[in-house]
CSV table of C-alpha atoms in Angstrom, one decimal:
chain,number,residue,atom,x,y,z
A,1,UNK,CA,56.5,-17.8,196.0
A,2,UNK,CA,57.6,-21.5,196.6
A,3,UNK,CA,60.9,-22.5,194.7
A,4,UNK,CA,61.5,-25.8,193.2
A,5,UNK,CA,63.4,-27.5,190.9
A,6,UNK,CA,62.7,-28.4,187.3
A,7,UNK,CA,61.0,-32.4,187.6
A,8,UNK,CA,61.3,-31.7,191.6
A,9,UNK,CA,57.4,-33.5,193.0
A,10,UNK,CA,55.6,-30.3,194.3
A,11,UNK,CA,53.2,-31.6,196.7
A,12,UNK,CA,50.0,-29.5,197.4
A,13,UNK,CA,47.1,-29.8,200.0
A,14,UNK,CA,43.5,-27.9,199.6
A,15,UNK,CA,41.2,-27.6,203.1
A,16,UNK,CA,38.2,-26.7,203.3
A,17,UNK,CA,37.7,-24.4,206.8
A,18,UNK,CA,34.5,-25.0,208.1
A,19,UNK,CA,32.5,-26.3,211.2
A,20,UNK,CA,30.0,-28.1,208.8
A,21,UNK,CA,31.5,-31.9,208.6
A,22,UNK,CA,29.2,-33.0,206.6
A,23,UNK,CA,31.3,-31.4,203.4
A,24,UNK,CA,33.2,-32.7,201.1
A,25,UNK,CA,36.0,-31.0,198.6
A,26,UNK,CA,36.9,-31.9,195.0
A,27,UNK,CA,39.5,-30.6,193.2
A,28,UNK,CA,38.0,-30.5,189.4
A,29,UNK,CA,40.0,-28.2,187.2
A,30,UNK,CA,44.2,-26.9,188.1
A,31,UNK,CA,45.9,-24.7,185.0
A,32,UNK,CA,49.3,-23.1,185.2
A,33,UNK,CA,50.1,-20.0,183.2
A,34,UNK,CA,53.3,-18.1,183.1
A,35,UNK,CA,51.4,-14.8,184.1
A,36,UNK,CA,49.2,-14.6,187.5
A,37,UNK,CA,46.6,-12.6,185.7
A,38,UNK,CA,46.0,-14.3,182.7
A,39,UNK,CA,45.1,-18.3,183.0
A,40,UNK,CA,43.4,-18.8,179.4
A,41,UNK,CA,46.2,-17.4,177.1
A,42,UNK,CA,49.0,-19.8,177.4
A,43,UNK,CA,48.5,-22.2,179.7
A,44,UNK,CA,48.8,-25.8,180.7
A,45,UNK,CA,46.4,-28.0,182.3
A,46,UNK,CA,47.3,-30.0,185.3
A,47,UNK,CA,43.8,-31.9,185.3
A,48,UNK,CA,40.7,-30.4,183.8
A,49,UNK,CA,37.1,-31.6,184.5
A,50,UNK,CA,38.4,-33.9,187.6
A,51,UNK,CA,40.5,-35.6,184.8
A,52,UNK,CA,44.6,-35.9,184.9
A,53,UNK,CA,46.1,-34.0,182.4
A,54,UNK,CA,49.6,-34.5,183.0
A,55,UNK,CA,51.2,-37.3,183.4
A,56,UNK,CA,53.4,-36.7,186.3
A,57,UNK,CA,49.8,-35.5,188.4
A,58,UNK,CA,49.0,-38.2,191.5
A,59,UNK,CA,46.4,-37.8,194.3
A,60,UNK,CA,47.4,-38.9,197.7
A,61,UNK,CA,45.2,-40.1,200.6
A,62,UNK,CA,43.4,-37.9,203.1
A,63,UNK,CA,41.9,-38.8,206.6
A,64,UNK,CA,39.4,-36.0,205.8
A,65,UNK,CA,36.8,-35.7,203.4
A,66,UNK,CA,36.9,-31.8,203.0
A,67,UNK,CA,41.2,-31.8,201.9
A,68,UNK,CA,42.8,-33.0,199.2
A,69,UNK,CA,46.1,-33.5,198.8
A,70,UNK,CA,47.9,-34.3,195.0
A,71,UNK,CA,51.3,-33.4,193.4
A,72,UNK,CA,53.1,-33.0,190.3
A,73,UNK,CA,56.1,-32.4,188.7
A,74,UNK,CA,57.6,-28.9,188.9
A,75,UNK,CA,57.9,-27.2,184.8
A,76,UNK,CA,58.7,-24.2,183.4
A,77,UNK,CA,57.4,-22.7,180.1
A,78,UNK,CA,59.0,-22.5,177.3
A,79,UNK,CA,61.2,-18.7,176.8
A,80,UNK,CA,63.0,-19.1,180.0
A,81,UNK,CA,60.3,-17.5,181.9
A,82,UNK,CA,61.2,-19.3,185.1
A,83,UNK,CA,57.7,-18.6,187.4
A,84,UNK,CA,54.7,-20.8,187.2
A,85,UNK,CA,51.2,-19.6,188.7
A,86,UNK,CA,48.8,-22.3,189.2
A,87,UNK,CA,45.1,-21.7,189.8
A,88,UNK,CA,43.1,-24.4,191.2
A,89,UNK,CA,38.8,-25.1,191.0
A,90,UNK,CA,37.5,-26.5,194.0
A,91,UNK,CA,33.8,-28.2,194.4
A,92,UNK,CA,32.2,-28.0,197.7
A,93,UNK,CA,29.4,-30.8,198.0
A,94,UNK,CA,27.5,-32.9,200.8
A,95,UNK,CA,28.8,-35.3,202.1
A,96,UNK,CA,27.1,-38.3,200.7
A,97,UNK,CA,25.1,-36.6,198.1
A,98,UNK,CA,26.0,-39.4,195.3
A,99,UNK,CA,24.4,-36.7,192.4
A,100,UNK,CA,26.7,-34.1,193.1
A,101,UNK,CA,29.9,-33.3,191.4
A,102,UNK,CA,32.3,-34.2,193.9
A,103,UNK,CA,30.9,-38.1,193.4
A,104,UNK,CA,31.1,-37.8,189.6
A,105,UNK,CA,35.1,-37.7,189.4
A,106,UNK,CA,36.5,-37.4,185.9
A,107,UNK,CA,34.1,-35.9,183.3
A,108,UNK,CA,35.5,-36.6,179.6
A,109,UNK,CA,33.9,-34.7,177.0
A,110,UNK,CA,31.9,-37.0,174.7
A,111,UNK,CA,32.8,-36.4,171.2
A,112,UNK,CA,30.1,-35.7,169.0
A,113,UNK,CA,28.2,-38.3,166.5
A,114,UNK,CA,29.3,-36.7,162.7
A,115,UNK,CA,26.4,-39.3,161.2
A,116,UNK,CA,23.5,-37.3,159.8
């Protein structure tokens, strides 16, 4: 457990360990949940699809391609429950491989075309 205060910045870093440098991470989808076994319930989403989701989320510079660092504010759910458990999606590509998911950042949903 890591205790913060409500609004407090909680600043995270995600590494990748490995001897191949030719990798690259992406952080594509963090949801919290007030439960650690149950992230589709209730649950908020701190970016989804390589998109922000919250306001207060900010990615910070890395000297290496296979960490990412980011924060955002600490929250607590509604009820008073006063834990948060966030559960983070990381993409592993190659390094350079413009095609892959790492390169294609935020991924909106389209909506859909209600003409007939």
């Amino acid at each position: 457990p890591y205790c913060v205060d409500i609004n407090q910045n909680l600043f995270l870093e995600a590494y990748l360990h490995s001897s191949d440098s030719n990798l690259v991470l992406f952080l594509d989808t963090c949801v919290a949940s007030p439960t650690p076994h149950n992230f589709t319930t209730v649950t908020y989403d701190i970016i989804r699809n390589g998109c922000a989701q919250d306001r207060t989320y900010a990615t910070y510079y890395s000297p290496y391609k296979h960490m990412v660092r980011f924060k955002f504010n600490a929250f607590q759910f509604i009820h008073n429950n006063p834990l948060v458990y966030v559960q983070c999606e990381l993409v592993v590509c190659r390094a350079y491989d413009y095609s892959s998911r790492c390169y294609q950042g935020c991924i909106s949903r389209s909506k859909r075309d209600t003409s007939s």
